[in-house]
mmCIF file of C-alpha atoms in Angstrom:
data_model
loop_
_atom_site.group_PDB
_atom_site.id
_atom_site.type_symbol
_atom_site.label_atom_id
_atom_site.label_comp_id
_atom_site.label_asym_id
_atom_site.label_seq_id
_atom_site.Cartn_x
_atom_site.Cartn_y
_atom_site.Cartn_z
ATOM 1 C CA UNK A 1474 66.773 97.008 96.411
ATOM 2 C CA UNK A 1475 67.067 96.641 92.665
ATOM 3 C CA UNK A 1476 70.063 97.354 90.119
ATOM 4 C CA UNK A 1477 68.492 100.627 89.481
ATOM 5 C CA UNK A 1478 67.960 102.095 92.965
ATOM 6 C CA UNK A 1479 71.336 101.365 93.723
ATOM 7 C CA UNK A 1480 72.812 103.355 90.824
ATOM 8 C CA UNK A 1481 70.154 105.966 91.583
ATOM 9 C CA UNK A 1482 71.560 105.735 95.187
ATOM 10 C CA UNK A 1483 75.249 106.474 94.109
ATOM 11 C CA UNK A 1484 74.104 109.188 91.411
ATOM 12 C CA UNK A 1485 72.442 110.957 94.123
ATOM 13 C CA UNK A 1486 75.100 110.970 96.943
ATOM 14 C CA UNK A 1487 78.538 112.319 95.949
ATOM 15 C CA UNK A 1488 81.998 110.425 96.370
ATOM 16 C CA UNK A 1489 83.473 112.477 99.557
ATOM 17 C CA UNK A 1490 80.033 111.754 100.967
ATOM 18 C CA UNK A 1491 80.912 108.370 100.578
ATOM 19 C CA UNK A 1492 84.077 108.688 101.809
ATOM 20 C CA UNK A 1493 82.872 109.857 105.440
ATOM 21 C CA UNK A 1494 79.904 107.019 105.293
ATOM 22 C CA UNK A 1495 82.690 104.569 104.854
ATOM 23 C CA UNK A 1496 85.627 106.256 107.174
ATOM 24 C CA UNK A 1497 82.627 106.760 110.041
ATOM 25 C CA UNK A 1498 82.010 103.148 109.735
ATOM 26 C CA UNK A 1499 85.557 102.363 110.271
ATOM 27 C CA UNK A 1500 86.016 104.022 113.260
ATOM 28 C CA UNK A 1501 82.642 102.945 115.362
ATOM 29 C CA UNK A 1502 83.970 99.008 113.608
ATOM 30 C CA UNK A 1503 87.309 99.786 114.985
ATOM 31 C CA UNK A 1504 85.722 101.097 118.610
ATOM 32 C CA UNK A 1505 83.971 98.086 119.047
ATOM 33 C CA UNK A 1506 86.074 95.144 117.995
ATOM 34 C CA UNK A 1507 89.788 96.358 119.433
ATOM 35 C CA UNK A 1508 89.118 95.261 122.751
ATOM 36 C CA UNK A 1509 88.533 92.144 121.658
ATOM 37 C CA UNK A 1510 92.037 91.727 120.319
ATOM 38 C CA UNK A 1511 93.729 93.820 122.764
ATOM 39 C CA UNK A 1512 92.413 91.215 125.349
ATOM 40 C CA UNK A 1513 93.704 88.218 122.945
ATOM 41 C CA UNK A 1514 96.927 89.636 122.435
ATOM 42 C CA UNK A 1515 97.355 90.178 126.403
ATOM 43 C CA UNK A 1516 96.045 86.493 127.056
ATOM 44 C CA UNK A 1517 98.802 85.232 124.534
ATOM 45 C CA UNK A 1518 101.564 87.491 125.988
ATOM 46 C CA UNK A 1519 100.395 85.795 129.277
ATOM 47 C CA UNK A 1520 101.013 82.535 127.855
ATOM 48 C CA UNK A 1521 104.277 83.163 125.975
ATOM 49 C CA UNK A 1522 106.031 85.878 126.834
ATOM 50 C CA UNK A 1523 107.037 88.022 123.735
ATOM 51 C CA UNK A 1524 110.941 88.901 123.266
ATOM 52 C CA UNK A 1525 112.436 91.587 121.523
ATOM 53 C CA UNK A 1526 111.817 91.246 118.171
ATOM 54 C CA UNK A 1527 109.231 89.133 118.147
ATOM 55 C CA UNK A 1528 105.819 89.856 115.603
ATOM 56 C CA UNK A 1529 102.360 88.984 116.385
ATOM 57 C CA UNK A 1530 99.456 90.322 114.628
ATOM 58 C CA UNK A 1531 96.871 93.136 115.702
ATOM 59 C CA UNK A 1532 93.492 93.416 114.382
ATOM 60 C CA UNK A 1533 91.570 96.683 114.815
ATOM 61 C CA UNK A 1534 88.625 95.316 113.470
ATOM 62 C CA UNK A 1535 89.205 96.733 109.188
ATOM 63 C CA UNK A 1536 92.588 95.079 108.562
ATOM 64 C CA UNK A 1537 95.421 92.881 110.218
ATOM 65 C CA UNK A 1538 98.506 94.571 111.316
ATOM 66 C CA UNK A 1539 102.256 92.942 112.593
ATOM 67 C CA UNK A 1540 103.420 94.510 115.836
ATOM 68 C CA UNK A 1541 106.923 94.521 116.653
ATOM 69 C CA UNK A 1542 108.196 93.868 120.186
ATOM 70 C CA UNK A 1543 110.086 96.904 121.273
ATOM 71 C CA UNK A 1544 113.937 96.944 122.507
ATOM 72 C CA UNK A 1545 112.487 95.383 125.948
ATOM 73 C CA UNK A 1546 110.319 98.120 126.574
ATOM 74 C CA UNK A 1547 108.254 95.881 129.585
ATOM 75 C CA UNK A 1548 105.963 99.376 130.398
ATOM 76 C CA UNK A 1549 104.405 98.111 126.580
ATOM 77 C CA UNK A 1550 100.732 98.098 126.630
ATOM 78 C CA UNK A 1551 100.973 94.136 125.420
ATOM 79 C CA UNK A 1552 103.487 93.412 128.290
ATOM 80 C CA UNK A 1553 101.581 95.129 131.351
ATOM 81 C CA UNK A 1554 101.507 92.935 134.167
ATOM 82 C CA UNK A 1555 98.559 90.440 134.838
ATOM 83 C CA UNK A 1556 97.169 87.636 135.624
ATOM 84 C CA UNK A 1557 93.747 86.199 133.634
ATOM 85 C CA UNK A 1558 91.750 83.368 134.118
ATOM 86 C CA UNK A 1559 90.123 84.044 130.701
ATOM 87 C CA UNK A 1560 88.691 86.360 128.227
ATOM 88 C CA UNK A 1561 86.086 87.761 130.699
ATOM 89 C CA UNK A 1562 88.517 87.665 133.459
ATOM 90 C CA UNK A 1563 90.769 89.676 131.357
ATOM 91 C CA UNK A 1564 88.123 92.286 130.591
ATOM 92 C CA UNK A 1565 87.036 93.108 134.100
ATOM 93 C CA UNK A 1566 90.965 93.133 135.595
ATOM 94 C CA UNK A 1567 91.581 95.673 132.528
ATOM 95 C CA UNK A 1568 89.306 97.918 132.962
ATOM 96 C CA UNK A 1569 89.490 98.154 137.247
ATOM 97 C CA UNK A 1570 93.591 98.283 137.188
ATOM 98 C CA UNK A 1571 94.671 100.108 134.153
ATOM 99 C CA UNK A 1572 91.368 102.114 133.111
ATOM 100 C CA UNK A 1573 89.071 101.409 130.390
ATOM 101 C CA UNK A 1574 91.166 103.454 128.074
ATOM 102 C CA UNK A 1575 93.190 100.485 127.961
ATOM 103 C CA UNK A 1576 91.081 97.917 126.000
ATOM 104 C CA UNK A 1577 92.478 100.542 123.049
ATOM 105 C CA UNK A 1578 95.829 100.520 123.710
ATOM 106 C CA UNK A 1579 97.756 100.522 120.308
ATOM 107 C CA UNK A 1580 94.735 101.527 118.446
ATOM 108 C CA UNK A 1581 95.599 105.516 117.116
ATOM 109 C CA UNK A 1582 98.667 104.369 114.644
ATOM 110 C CA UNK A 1583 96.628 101.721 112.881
ATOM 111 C CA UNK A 1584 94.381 103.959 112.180
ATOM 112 C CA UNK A 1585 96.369 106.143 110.235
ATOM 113 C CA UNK A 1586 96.387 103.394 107.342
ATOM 114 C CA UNK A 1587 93.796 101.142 108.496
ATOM 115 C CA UNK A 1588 91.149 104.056 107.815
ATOM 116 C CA UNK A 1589 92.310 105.494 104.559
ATOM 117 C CA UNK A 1590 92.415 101.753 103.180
ATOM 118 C CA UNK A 1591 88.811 101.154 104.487
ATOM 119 C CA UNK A 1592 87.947 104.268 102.493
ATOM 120 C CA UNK A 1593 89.923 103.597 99.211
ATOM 121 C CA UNK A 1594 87.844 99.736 99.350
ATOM 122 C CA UNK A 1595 84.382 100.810 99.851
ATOM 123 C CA UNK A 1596 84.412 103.893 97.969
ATOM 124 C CA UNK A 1597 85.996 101.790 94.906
ATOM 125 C CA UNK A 1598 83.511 98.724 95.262
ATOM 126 C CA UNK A 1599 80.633 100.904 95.048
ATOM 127 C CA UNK A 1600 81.818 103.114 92.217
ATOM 128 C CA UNK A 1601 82.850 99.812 90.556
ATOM 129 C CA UNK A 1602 79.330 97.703 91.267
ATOM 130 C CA UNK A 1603 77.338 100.336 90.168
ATOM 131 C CA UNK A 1604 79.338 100.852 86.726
ATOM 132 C CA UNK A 1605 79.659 96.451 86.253
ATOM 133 C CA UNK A 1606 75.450 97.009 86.605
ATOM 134 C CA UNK A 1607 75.177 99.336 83.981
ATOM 135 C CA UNK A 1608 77.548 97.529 82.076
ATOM 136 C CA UNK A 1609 76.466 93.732 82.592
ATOM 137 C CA UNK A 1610 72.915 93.948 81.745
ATOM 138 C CA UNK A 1611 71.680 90.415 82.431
ATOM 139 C CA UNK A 1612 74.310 89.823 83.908
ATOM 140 C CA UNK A 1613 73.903 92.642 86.462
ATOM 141 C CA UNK A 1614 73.781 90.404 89.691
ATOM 142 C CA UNK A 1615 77.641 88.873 89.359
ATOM 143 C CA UNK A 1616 78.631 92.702 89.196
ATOM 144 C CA UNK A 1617 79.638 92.938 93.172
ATOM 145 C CA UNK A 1618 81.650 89.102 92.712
ATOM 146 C CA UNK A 1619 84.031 91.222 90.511
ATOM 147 C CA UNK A 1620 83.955 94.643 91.827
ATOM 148 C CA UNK A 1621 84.480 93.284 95.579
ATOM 149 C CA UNK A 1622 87.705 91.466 94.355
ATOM 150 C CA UNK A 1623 89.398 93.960 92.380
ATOM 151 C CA UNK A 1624 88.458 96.605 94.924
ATOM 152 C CA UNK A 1625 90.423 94.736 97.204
ATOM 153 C CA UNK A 1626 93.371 94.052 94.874
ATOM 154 C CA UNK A 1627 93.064 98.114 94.675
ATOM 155 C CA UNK A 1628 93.307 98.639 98.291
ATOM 156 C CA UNK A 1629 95.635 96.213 99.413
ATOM 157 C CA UNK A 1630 98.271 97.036 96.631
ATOM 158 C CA UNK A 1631 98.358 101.202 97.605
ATOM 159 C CA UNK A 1632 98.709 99.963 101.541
ATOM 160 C CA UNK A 1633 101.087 97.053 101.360
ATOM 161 C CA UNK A 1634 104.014 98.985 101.246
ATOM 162 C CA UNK A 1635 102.762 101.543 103.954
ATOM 163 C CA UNK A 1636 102.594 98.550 106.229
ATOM 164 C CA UNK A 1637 105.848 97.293 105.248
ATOM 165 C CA UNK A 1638 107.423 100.871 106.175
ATOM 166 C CA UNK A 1639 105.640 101.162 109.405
ATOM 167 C CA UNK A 1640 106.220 97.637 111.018
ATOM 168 C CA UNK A 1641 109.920 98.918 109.543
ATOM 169 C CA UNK A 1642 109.833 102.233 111.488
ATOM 170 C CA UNK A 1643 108.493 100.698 114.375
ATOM 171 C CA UNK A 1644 111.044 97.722 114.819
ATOM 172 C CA UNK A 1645 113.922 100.125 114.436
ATOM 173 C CA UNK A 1646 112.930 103.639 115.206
ATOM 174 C CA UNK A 1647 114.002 105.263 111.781
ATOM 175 C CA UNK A 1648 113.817 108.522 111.502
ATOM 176 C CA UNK A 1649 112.110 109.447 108.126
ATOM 177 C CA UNK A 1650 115.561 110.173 106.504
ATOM 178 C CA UNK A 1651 116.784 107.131 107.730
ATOM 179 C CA UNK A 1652 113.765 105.641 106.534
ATOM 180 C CA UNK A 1653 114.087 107.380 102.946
ATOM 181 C CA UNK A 1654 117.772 105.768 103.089
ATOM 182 C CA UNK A 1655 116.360 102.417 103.914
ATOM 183 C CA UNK A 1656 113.728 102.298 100.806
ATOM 184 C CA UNK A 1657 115.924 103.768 98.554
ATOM 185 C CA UNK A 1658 118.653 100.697 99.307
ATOM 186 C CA UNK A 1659 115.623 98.295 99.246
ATOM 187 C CA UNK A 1660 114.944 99.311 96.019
ATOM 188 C CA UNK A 1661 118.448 99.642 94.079
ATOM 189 C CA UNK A 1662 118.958 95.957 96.206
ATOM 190 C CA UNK A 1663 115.504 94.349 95.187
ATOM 191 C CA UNK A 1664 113.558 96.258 92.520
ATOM 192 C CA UNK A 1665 110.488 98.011 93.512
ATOM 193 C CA UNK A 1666 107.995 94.951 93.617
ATOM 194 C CA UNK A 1667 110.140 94.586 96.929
ATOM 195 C CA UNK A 1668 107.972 97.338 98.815
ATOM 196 C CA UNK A 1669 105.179 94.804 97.798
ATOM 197 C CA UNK A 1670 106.764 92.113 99.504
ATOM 198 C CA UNK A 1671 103.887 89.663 101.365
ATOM 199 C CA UNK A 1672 101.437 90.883 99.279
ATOM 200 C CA UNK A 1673 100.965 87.464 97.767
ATOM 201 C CA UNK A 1674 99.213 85.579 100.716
ATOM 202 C CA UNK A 1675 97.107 89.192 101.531
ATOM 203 C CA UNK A 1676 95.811 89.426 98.114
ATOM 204 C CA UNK A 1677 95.371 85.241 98.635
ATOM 205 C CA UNK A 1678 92.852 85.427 101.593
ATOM 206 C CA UNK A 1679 91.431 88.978 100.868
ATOM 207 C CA UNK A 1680 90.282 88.882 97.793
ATOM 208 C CA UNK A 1681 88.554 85.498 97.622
ATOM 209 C CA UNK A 1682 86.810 86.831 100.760
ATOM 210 C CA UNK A 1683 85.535 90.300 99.499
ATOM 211 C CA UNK A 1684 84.637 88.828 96.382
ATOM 212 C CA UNK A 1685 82.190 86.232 98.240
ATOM 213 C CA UNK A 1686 81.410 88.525 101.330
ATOM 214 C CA UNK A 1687 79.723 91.297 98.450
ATOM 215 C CA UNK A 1688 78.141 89.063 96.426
ATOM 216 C CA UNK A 1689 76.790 87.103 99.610
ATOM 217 C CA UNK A 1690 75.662 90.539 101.436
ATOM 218 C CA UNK A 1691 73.887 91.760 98.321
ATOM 219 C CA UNK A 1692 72.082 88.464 97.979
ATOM 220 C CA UNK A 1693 70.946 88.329 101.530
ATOM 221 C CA UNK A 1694 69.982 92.062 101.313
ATOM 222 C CA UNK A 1695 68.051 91.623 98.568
ATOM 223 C CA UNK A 1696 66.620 88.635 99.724
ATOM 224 C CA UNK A 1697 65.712 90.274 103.012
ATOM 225 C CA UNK A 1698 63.951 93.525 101.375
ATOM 226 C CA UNK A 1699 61.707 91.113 99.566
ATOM 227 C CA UNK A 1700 60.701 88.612 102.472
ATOM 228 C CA UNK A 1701 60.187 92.063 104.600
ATOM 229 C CA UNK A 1702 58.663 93.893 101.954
ATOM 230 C CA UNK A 1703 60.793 97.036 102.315
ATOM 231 C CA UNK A 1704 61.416 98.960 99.428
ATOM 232 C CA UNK A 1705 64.684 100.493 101.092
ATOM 233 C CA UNK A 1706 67.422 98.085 103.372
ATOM 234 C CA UNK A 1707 66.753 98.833 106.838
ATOM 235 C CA UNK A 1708 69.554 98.920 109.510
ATOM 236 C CA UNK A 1709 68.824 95.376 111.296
ATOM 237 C CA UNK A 1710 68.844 94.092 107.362
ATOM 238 C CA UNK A 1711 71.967 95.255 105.999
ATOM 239 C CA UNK A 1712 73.158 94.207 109.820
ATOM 240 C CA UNK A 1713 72.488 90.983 109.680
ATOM 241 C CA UNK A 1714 73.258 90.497 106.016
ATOM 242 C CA UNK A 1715 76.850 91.667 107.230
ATOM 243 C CA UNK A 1716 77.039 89.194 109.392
ATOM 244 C CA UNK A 1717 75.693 86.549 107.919
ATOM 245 C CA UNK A 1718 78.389 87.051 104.706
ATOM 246 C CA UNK A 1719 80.855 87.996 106.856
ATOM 247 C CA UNK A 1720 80.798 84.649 108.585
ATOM 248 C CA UNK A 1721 80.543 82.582 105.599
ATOM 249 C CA UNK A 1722 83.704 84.041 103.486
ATOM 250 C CA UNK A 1723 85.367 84.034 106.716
ATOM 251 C CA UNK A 1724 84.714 80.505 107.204
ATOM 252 C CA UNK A 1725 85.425 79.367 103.626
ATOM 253 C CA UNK A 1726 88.676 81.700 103.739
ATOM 254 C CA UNK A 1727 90.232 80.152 107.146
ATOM 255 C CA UNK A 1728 92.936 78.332 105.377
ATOM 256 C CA UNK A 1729 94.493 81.194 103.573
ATOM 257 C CA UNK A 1730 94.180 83.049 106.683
ATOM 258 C CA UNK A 1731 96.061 80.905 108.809
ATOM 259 C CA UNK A 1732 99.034 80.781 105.790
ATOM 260 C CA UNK A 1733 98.636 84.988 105.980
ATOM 261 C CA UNK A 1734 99.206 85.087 109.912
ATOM 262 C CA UNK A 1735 101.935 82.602 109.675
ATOM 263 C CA UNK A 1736 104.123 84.523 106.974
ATOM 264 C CA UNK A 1737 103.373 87.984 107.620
ATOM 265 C CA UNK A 1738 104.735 86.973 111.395
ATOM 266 C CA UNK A 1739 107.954 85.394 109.434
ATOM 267 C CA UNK A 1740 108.531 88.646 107.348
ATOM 268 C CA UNK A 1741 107.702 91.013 110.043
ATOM 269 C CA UNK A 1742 110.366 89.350 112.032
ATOM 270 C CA UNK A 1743 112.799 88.418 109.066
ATOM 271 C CA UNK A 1744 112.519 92.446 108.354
ATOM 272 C CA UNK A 1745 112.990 93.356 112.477
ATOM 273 C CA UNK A 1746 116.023 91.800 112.153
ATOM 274 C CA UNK A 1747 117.103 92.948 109.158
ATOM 275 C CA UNK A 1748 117.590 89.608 107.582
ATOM 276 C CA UNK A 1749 116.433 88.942 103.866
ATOM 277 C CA UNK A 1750 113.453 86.929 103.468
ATOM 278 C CA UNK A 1751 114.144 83.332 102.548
ATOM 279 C CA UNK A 1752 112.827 81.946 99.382
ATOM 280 C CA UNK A 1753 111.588 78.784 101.596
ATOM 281 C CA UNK A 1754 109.518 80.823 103.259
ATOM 282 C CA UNK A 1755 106.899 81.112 100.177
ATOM 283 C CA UNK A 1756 103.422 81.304 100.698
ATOM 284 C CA UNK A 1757 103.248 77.240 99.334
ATOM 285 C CA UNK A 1758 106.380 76.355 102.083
ATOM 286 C CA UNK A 1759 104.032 77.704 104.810
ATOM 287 C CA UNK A 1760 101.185 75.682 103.975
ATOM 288 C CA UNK A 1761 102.890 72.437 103.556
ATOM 289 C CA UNK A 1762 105.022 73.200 106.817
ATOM 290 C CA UNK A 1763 101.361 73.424 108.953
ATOM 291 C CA UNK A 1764 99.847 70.505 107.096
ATOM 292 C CA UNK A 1765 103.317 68.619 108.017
ATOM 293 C CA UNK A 1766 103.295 70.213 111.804
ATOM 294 C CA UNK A 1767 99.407 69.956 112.523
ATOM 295 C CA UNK A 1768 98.035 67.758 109.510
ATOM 296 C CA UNK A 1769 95.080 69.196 107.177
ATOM 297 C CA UNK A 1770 93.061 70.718 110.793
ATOM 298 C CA UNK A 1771 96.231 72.857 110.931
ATOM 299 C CA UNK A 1772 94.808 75.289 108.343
ATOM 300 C CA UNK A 1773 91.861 75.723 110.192
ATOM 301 C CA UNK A 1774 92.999 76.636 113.545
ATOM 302 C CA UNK A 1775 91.421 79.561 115.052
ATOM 303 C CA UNK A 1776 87.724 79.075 113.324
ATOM 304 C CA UNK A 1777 86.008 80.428 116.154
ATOM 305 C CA UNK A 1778 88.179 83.202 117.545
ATOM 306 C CA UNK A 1779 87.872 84.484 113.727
ATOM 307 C CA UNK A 1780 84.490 84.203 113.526
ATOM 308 C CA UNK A 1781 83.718 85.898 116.713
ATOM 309 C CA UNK A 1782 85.621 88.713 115.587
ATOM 310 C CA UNK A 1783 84.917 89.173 111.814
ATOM 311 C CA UNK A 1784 81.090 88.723 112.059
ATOM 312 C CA UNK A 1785 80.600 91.406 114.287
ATOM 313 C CA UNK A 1786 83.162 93.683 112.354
ATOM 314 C CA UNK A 1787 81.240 93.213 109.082
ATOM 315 C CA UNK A 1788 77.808 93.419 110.951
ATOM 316 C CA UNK A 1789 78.974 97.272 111.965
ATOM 317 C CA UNK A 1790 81.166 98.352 109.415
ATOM 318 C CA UNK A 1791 78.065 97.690 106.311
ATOM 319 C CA UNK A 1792 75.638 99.092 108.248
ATOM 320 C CA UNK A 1793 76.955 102.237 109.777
ATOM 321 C CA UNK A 1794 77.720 102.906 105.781
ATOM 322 C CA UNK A 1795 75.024 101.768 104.383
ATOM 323 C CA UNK A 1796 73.001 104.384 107.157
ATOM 324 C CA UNK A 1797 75.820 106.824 106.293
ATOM 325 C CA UNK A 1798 74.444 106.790 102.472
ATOM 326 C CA UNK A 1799 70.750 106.596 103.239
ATOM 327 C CA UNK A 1800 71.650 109.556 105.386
ATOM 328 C CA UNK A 1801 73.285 111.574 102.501
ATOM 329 C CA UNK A 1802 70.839 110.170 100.382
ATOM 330 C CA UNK A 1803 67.771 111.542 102.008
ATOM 331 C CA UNK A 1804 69.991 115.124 102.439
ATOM 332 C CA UNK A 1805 70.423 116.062 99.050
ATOM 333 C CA UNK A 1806 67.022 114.891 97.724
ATOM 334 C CA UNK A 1807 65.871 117.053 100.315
ATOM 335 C CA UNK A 1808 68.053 120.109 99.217
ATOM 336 C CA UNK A 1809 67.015 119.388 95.818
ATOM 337 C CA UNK A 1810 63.724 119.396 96.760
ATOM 338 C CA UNK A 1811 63.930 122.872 98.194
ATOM 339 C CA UNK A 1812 66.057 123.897 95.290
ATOM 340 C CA UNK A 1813 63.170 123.065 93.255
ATOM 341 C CA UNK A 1814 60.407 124.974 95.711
ATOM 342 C CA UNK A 1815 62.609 128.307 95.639
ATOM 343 C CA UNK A 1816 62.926 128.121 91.819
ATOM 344 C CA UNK A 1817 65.788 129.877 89.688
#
């Protein structure tokens, strides 16, 4: 698809329309790819146990999220009893013992900020790409490079502190006045850049990753429109142009990743037990501690477990959009159309 046709696309569909393109895509992404890591999570629970207090990280398929183990709560969907050979294993006992309801246990709460942020990212790249286009003139094709990273920097900034309170919430079981208490003493103790804390290695694995991920996808789109000779993306195109990109920033990503994981786990449980975090435990500290602990390989544990699950979520997420704004698309030409028919 050229420059043009996608500004044409975006003057023709308006921003709420984009808005439930990109929030439908997050929930059929988040559908699909939960019970992927609701069966990790149970497989490492199986392996080592988790204690009160402990963090580990849940992935609904559009952003990470640190889960706090409850005041030994053992009826928690992550400490349900059972015994798994293995990742198929797991799926099959699941589903016959506790229901099929189950490979979405935990799901609902994420959403609540998980969806919104989905929204606030697409809706800002595309707004963004198509004004960098306009702008850039020759230029034109480095346009989603630069609007993919700062829409990220957009996104993650208005959520970071949303996570922060809820992991918060969740550890302790604040009420919201207690909570209100509990940001207000954060504040007067830290500053406000304090509600931001962790951002750093976020904003150091995501945007690096959108930026590449857009400019890839766009590139393979393109490329794909002209070896099919399709004036408009298909599904299967902007499918496997998802997944293709997807796999590649992932991929190039991994180490920052790995550093991410590691520290929002430390924070998480720093802020569980209501201990300040240490000023050894910077983003740099982590890395050199895993190089130190597991040598260089370190950084890239976990390639294909990430892989596996970020391919497929960018696969579904682009295209159920990209469908949801061919679909608006083709409405209101439509209605104009008739507009047009019925006269003034």
């Amino acid at each position: 698809m050229s420059d043009q046709g996608t500004v044409s696309l975006l003057n023709d569909i308006t921003p709420v329309q984009q808005m439930i393109a990109s929030s439908s895509g997050a929930l059929l992404t988040s559908l699909f790819v939960t019970p992927l890591d609701v069966v990790k999570i149970r497989l490492q629970a199986q392996k080592s146990p988790f204690w009160k207090g402990k963090c580990f990280v849940y992935c609904n398929g559009l952003m990470d999220h640190i889960c706090v183990c409850e005041n030994g709560n053992s009826k928690a969907w992550y400490k349900a009893p059972g015994r798994f050979t293995g990742t198929l294993d797991a799926f099959i006992k699941i589903i016959q013992k506790e229901g099929i309801k189950s490979l979405w246990s935990g799901l609902p709460p994420t959403l609540v900020m998980a969806v919104p942020a989905t929204v606030i990212y697409f809706t800002c790249y595309d707004q963004l790409c198509a004004i960098l286009k306009y702008r850039m003139g020759s230029n034109s094709n480095k346009a989603p490079l630069l609007a993919g990273a700062l829409a990220r920097v957009g996104s993650v900034t208005v959520i970071s502190p949303l996570e922060l309170i809820r992991t918060k919430m969740q550890s302790q079981k604040l009420s919201y006045r207690e909570l209100n208490a509990f940001i207000r003493t954060s504040v007067a103790a830290d500053g406000w850049l304090s509600l931001w804390r962790g951002l750093g290695p976020t904003l150091l694995r995501d945007v690096p990753f959108s930026a590449m991920y857009w400019y890839n996808y766009e590139l393979g789109k393109k490329w794909l429109c002209q070896r099919n000779d399709a004036r408009e993306p298909t599904f299967m195109i902007t499918f496997t142009s998802g997944a293709v990109s997807g796999s590649i920033a992932s991929i190039i990503t991994l180490p920052f990743d790995v550093v991410k994981t590691r520290r929002q786990i430390e924070l998480g449980e720093l802020e569980a037990l209501n201990l300040s975090p240490r000023a050894s435990s910077s983003t740099m500290h982590v890395m050199r501690r895993i190089v130190a602990e597991n040598g260089v390989r370190g950084l890239f544990a976990g390639f294909l477990p990430r892989l596996i699950k970020v391919a497929p979520a960018c696969a579904i997420m682009i295209s159920t959009y990209e469908f949801g704004k061919a679909f608006f698309h083709r409405r209101n030409r439509e209605r104009q159309m008739v507009a047009l028919q019925n006269g003034p």
